[in-house]
mmCIF file of C-alpha atoms in Angstrom:
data_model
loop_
_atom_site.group_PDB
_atom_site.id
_atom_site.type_symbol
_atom_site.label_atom_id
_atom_site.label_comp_id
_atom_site.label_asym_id
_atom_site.label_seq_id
_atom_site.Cartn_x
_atom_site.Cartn_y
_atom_site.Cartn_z
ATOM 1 C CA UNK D 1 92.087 -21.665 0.605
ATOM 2 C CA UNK D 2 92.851 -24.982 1.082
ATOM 3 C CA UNK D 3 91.418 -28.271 -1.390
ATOM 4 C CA UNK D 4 89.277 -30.379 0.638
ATOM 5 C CA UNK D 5 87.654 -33.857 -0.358
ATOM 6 C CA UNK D 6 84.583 -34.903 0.517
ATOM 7 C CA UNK D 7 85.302 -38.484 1.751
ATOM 8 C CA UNK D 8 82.521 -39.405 3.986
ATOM 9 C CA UNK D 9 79.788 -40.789 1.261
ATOM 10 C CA UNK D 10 77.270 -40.862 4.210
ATOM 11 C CA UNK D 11 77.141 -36.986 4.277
ATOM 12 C CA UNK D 12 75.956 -37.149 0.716
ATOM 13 C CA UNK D 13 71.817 -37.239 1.107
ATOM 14 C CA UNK D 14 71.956 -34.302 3.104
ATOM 15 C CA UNK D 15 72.114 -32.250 0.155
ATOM 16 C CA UNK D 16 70.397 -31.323 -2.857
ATOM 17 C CA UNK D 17 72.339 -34.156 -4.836
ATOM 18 C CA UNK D 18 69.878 -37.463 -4.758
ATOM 19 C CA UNK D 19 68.455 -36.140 -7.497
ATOM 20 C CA UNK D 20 64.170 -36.505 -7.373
ATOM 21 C CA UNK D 21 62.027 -35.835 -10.442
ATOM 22 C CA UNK D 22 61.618 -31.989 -9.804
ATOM 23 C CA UNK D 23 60.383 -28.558 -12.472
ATOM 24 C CA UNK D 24 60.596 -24.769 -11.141
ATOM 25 C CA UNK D 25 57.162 -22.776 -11.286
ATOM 26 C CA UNK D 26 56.615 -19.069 -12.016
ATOM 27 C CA UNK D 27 53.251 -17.163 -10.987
ATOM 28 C CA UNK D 28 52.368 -14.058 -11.520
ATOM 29 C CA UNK D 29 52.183 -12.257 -7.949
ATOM 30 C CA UNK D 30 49.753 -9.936 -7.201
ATOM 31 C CA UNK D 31 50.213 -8.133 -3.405
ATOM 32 C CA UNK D 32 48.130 -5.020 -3.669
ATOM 33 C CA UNK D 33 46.089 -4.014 -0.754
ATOM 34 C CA UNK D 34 47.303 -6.645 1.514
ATOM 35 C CA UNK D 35 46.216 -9.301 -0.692
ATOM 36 C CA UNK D 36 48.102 -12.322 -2.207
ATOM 37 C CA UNK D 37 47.049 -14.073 -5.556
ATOM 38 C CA UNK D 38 48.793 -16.282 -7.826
ATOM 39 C CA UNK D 39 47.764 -16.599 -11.863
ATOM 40 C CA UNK D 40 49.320 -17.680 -14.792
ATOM 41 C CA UNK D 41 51.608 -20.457 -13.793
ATOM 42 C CA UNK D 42 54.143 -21.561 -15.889
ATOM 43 C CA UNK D 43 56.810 -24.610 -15.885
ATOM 44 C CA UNK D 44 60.124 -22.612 -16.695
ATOM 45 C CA UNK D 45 62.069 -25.959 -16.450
ATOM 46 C CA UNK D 46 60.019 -28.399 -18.483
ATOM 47 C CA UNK D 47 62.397 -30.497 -18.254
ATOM 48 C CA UNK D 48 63.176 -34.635 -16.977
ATOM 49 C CA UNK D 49 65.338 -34.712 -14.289
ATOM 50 C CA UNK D 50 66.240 -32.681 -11.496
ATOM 51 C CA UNK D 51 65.589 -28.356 -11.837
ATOM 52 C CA UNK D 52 65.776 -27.063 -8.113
ATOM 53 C CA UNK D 53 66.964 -23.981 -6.551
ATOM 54 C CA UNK D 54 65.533 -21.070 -8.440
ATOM 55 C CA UNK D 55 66.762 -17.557 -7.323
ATOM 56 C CA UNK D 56 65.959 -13.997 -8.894
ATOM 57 C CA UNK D 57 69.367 -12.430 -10.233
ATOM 58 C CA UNK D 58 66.948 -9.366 -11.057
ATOM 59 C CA UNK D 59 63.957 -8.753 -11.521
ATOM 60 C CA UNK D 60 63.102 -10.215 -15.030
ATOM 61 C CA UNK D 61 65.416 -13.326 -14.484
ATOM 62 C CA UNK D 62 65.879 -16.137 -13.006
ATOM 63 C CA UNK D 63 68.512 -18.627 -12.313
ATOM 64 C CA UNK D 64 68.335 -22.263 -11.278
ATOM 65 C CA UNK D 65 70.204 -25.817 -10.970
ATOM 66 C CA UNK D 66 68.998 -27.968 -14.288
ATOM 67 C CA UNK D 67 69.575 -30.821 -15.922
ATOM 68 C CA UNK D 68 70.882 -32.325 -19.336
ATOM 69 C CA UNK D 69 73.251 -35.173 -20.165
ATOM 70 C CA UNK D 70 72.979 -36.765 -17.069
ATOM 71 C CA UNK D 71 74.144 -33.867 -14.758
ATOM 72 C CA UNK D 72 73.170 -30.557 -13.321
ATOM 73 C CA UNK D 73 74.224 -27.191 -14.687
ATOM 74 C CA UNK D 74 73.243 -23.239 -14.573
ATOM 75 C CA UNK D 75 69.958 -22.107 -16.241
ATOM 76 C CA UNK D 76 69.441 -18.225 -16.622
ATOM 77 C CA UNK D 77 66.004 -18.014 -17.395
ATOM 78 C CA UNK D 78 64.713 -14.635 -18.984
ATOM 79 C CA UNK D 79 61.125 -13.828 -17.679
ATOM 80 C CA UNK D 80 60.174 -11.081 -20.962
ATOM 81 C CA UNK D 81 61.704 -13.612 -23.490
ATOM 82 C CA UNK D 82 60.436 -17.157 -22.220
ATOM 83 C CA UNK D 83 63.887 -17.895 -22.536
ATOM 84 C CA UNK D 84 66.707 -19.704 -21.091
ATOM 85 C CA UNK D 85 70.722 -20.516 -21.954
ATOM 86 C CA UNK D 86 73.627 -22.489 -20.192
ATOM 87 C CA UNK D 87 75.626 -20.706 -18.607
ATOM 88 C CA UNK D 88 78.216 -23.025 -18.432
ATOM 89 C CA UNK D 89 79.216 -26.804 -18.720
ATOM 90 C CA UNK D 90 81.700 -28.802 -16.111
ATOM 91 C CA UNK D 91 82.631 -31.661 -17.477
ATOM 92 C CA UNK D 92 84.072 -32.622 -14.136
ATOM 93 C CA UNK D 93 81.092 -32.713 -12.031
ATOM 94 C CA UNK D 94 77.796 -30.299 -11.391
ATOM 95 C CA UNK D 95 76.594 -27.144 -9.950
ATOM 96 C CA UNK D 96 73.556 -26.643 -7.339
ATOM 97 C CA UNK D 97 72.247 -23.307 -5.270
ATOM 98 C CA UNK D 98 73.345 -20.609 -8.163
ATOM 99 C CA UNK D 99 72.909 -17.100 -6.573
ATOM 100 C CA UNK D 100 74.356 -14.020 -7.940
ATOM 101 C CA UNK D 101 77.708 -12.564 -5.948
ATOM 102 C CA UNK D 102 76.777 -8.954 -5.728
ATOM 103 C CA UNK D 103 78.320 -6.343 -7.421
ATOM 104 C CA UNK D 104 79.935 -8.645 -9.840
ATOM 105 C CA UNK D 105 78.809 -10.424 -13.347
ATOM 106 C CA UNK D 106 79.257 -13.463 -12.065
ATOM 107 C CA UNK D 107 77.209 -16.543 -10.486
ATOM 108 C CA UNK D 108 78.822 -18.434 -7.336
ATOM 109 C CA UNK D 109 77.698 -22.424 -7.304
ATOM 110 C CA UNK D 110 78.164 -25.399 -5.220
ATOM 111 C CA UNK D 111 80.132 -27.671 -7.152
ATOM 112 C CA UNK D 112 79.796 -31.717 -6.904
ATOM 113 C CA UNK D 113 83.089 -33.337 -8.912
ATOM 114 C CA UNK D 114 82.829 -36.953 -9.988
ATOM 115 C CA UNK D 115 86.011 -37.793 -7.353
ATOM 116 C CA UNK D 116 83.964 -36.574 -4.713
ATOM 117 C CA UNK D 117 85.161 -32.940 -4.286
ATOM 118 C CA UNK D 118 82.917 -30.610 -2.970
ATOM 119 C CA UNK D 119 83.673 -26.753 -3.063
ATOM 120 C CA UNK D 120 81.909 -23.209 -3.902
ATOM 121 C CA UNK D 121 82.817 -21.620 -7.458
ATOM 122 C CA UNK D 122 82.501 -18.720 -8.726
ATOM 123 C CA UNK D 123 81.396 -18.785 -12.726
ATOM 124 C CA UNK D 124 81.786 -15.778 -15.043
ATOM 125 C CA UNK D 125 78.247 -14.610 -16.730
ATOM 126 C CA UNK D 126 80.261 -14.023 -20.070
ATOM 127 C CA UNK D 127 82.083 -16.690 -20.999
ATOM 128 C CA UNK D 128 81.325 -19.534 -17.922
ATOM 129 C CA UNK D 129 84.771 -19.829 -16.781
ATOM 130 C CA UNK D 130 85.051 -20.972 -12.808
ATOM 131 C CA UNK D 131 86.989 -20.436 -10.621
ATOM 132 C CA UNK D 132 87.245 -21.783 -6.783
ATOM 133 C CA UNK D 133 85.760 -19.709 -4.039
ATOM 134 C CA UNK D 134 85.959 -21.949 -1.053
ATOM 135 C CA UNK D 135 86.944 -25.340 -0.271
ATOM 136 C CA UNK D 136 88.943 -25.629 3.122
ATOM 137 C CA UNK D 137 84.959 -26.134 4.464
ATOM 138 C CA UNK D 138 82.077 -28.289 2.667
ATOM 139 C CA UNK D 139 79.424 -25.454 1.668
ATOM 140 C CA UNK D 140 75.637 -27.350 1.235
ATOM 141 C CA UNK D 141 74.202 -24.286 0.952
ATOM 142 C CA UNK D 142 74.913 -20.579 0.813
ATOM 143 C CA UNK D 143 73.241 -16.369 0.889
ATOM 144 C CA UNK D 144 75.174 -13.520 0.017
ATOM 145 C CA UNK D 145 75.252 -10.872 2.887
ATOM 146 C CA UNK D 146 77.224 -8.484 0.825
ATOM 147 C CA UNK D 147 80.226 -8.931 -1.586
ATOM 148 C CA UNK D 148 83.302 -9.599 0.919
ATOM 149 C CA UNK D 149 80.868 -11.758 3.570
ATOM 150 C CA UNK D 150 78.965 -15.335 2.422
ATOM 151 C CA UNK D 151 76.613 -17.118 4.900
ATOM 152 C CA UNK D 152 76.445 -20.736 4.476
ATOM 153 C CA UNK D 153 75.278 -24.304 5.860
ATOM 154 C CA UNK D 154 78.041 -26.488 6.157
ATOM 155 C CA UNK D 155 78.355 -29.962 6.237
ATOM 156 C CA UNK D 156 80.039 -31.529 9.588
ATOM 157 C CA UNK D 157 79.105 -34.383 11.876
ATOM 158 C CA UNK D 158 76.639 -35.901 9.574
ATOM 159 C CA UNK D 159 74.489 -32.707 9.999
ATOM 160 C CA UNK D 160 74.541 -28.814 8.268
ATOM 161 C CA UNK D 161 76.400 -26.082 10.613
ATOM 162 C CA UNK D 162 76.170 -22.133 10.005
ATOM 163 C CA UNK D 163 79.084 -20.714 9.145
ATOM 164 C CA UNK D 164 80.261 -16.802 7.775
ATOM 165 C CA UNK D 165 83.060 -16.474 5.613
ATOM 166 C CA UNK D 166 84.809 -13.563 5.566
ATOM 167 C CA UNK D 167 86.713 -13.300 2.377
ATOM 168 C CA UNK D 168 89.057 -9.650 2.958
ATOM 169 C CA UNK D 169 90.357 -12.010 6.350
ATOM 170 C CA UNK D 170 90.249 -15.689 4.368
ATOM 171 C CA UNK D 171 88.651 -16.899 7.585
ATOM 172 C CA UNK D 172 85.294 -19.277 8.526
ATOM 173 C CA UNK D 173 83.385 -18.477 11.833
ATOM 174 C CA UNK D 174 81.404 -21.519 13.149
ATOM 175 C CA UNK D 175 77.980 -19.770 14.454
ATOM 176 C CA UNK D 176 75.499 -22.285 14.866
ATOM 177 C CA UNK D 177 75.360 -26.101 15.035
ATOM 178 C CA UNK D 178 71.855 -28.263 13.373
ATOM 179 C CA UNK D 179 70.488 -25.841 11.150
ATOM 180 C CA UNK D 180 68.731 -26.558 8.095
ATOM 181 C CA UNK D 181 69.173 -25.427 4.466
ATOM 182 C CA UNK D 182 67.038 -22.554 4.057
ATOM 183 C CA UNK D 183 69.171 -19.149 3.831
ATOM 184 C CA UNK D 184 67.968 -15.743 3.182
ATOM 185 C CA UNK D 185 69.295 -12.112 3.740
ATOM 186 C CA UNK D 186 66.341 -10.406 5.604
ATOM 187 C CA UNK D 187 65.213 -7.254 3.920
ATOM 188 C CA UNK D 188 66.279 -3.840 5.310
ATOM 189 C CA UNK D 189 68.222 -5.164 7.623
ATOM 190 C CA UNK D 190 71.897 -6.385 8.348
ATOM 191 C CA UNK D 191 70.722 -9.763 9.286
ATOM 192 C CA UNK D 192 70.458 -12.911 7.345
ATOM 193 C CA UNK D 193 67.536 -15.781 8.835
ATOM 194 C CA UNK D 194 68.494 -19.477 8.949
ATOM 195 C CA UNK D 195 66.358 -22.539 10.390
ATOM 196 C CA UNK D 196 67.689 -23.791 13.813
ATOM 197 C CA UNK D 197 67.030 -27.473 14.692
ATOM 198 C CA UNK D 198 68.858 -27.781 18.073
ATOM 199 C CA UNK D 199 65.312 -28.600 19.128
ATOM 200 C CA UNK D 200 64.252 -31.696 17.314
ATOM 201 C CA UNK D 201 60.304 -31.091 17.279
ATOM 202 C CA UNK D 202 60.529 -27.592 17.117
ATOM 203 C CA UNK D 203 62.163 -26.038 14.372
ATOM 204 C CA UNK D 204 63.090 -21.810 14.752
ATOM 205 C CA UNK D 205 63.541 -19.208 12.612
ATOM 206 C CA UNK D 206 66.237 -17.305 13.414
ATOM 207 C CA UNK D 207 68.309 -14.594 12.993
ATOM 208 C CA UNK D 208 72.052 -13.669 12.715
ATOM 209 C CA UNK D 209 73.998 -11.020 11.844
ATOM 210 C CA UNK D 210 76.860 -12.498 10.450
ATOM 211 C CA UNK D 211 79.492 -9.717 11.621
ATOM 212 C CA UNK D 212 78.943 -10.018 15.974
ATOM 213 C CA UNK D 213 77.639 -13.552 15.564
ATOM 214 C CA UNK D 214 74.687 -12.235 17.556
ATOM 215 C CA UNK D 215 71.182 -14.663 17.080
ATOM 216 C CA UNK D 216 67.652 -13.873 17.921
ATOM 217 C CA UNK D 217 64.087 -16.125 17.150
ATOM 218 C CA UNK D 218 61.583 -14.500 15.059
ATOM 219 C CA UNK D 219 59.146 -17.804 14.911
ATOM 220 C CA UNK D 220 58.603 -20.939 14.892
ATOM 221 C CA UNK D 221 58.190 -23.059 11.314
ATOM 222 C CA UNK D 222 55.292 -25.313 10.152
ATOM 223 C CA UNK D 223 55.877 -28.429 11.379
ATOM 224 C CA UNK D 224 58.578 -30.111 9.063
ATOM 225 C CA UNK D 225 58.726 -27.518 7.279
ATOM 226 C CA UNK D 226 61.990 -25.518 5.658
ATOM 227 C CA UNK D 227 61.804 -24.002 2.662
ATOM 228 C CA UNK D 228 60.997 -20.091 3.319
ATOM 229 C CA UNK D 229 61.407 -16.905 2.078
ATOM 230 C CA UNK D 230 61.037 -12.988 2.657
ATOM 231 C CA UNK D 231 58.911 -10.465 0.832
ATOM 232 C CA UNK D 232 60.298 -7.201 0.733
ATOM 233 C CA UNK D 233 57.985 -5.977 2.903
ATOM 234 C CA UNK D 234 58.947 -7.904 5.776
ATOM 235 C CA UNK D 235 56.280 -10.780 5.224
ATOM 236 C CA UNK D 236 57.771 -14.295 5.372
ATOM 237 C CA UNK D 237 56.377 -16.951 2.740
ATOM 238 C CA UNK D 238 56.287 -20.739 3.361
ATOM 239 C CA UNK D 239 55.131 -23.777 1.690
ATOM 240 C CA UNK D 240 53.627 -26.663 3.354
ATOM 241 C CA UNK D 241 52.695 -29.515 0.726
ATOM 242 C CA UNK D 242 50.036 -27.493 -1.530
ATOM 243 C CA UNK D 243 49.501 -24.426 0.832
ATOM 244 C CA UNK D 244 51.467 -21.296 1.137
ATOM 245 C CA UNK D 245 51.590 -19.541 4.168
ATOM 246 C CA UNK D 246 52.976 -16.263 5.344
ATOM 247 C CA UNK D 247 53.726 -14.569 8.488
ATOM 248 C CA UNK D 248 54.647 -10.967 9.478
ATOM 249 C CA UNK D 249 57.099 -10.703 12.381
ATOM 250 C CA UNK D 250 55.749 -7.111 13.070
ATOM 251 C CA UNK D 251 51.843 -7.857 12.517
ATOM 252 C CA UNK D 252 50.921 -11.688 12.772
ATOM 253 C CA UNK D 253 50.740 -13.638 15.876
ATOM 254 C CA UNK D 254 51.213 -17.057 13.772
ATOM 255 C CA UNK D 255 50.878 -18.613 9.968
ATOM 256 C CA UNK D 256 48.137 -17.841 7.656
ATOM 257 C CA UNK D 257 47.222 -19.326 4.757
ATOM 258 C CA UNK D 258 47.182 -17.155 1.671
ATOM 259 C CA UNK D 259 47.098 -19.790 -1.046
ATOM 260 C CA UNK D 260 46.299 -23.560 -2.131
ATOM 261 C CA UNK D 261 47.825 -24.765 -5.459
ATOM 262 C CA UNK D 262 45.956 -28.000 -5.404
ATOM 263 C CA UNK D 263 44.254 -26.619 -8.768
ATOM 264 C CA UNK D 264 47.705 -26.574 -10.532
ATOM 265 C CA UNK D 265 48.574 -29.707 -9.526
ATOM 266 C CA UNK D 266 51.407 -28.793 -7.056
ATOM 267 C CA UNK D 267 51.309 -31.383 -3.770
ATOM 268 C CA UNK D 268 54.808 -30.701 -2.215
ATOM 269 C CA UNK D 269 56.000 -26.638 -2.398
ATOM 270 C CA UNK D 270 59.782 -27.181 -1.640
ATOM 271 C CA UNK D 271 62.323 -23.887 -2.662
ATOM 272 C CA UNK D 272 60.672 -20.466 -3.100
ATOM 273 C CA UNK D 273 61.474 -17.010 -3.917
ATOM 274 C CA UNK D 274 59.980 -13.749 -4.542
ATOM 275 C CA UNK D 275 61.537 -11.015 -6.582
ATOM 276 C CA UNK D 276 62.069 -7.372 -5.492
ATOM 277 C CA UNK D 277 59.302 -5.877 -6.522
ATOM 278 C CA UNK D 278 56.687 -8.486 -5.466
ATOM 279 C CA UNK D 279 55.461 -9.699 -9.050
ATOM 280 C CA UNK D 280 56.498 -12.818 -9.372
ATOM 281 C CA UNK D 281 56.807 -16.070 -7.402
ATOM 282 C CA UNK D 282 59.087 -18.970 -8.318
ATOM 283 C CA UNK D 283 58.759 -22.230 -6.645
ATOM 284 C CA UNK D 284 59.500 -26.201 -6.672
ATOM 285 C CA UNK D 285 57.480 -29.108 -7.044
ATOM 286 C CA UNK D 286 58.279 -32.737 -7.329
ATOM 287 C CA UNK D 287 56.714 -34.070 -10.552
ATOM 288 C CA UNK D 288 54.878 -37.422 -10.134
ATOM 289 C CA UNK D 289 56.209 -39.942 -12.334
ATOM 290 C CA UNK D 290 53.780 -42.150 -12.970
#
């Protein structure tokens, strides 16, 4: 594929990349009987700067977009150990969104490079070495829907666009126009949910499958609200300010709150995720300054 440059600054604070104060949470998740409580929350991060978009590789770790010297690299974090190592550093710029590529031992990445060059790598979980997975179109943000086909939210017309890449053809399908950033593959199924925003004041959860292109709506989202995503059982999970909500396509007839983390301290839930067995329950919050 293609280089591409990213040459239109203005398209810049649609991403991840103004860079707030922000730390990753783990809870404990407890599910049984219908139920949802959170306990023993822990700041994996602990760290000043920017540490944003956590994702389970398995179920005992965790990776994420951290800081040190002044830019953003990839943090595996191992649940059973309390630990976490670099898994790489780019001299040339830094990495956001790390998600594992199935069926490989490797991480894919957006990339940031101080000239301005935007593109998705691919980094090796062994030794860090990168290589380029796509840069003919400027991925913000990106969900595995197998090994061969990546979903992603592209930057275009100073907004994001859905795209599938199919990487056995080398070709990008435009979907959707005005979506938002939030990306998951929905569980048992071949479809993978993004946020539509064709409607200004009334932002949709959809669905796609990324093969026929076909959409459907499952719901609408909080107001203002994004950041989302899917228990294994079906259950969406959403964060507005301190509240968590979630909302069954199959059961519920709208949100329901299932938890306040005012008592931790956490004002403004952004990124969340759930591993596969429903045990734990990683989240961001902005970290007030003061």
């Amino acid at each position: 594929m293609k280089h591409y440059f990213l040459t239109l600054i203005a398209l810049l604070p649609l991403l991840h990349f103004s860079q707030p104060n922000t730390d990753v949470f783990l809870f404990d998740l407890n599910t049984e009987k219908g139920g949802f409580e959170l306990s023993n929350m822990k700041n994996i991060s602990d760290n000043i700067g920017y540490d944003n978009q956590p994702s389970f590789m398995d179920n005992n770790t965790i990776l994420f977009a951290g800081t040190r010297n002044g830019q953003t690299d990839i943090v595996k974090y191992t649940i059973n150990y309390d630990s976490k190592i670099w898994i790489n550093h780019t001299e040339e710029g830094s990495e956001y969104s790390p998600l594992k590529i199935p069926n490989q031992s490797a991480v894919s990445a957006i990339r940031l490079d101080k000239d301005g060059k935007q593109a998705l790598y691919k980094y090796n979980l062994r030794n860090g070495e990168s290589e380029v997975l796509v840069d003919d179109i400027i991925i913000g943000y990106h969900v595995w829907f197998n090994d061969n086909i990546l979903v992603s939210a592209v930057l275009e017309y100073g907004g994001l666009s859905l795209f599938s890449t199919n990487f056995k053809e080398q070709k990008n399908y435009n979907l959707q126009d005005n979506i938002g950033r939030s990306l998951h593959k929905i569980p048992n199924s071949d479809l993978v949910s993004y946020i539509s925003k064709e409607n200004d004041s009334l932002w949709e959860i959809k669905s796609v499958n990324p093969v026929s292109g076909i959409t459907k709506s499952i719901t609408v989202t909080l107001p203002e609200s994004e950041d989302m995503c899917w228990l294994p059982n079906g259950t969406i999970l959403i964060g507005k300010d301190d509240v968590l909500y979630k909302y069954n396509p199959k059961t519920d007839v709208s949100w329901i709150e299932v938890a306040s983390l005012k008592e931790y301290g956490i004002t403004n839930i952004t990124r969340l995720v759930v591993n596969s067995d429903t045990t734990k329950l990683a989240l961001v919050d902005e970290i007030d300054k003061k």
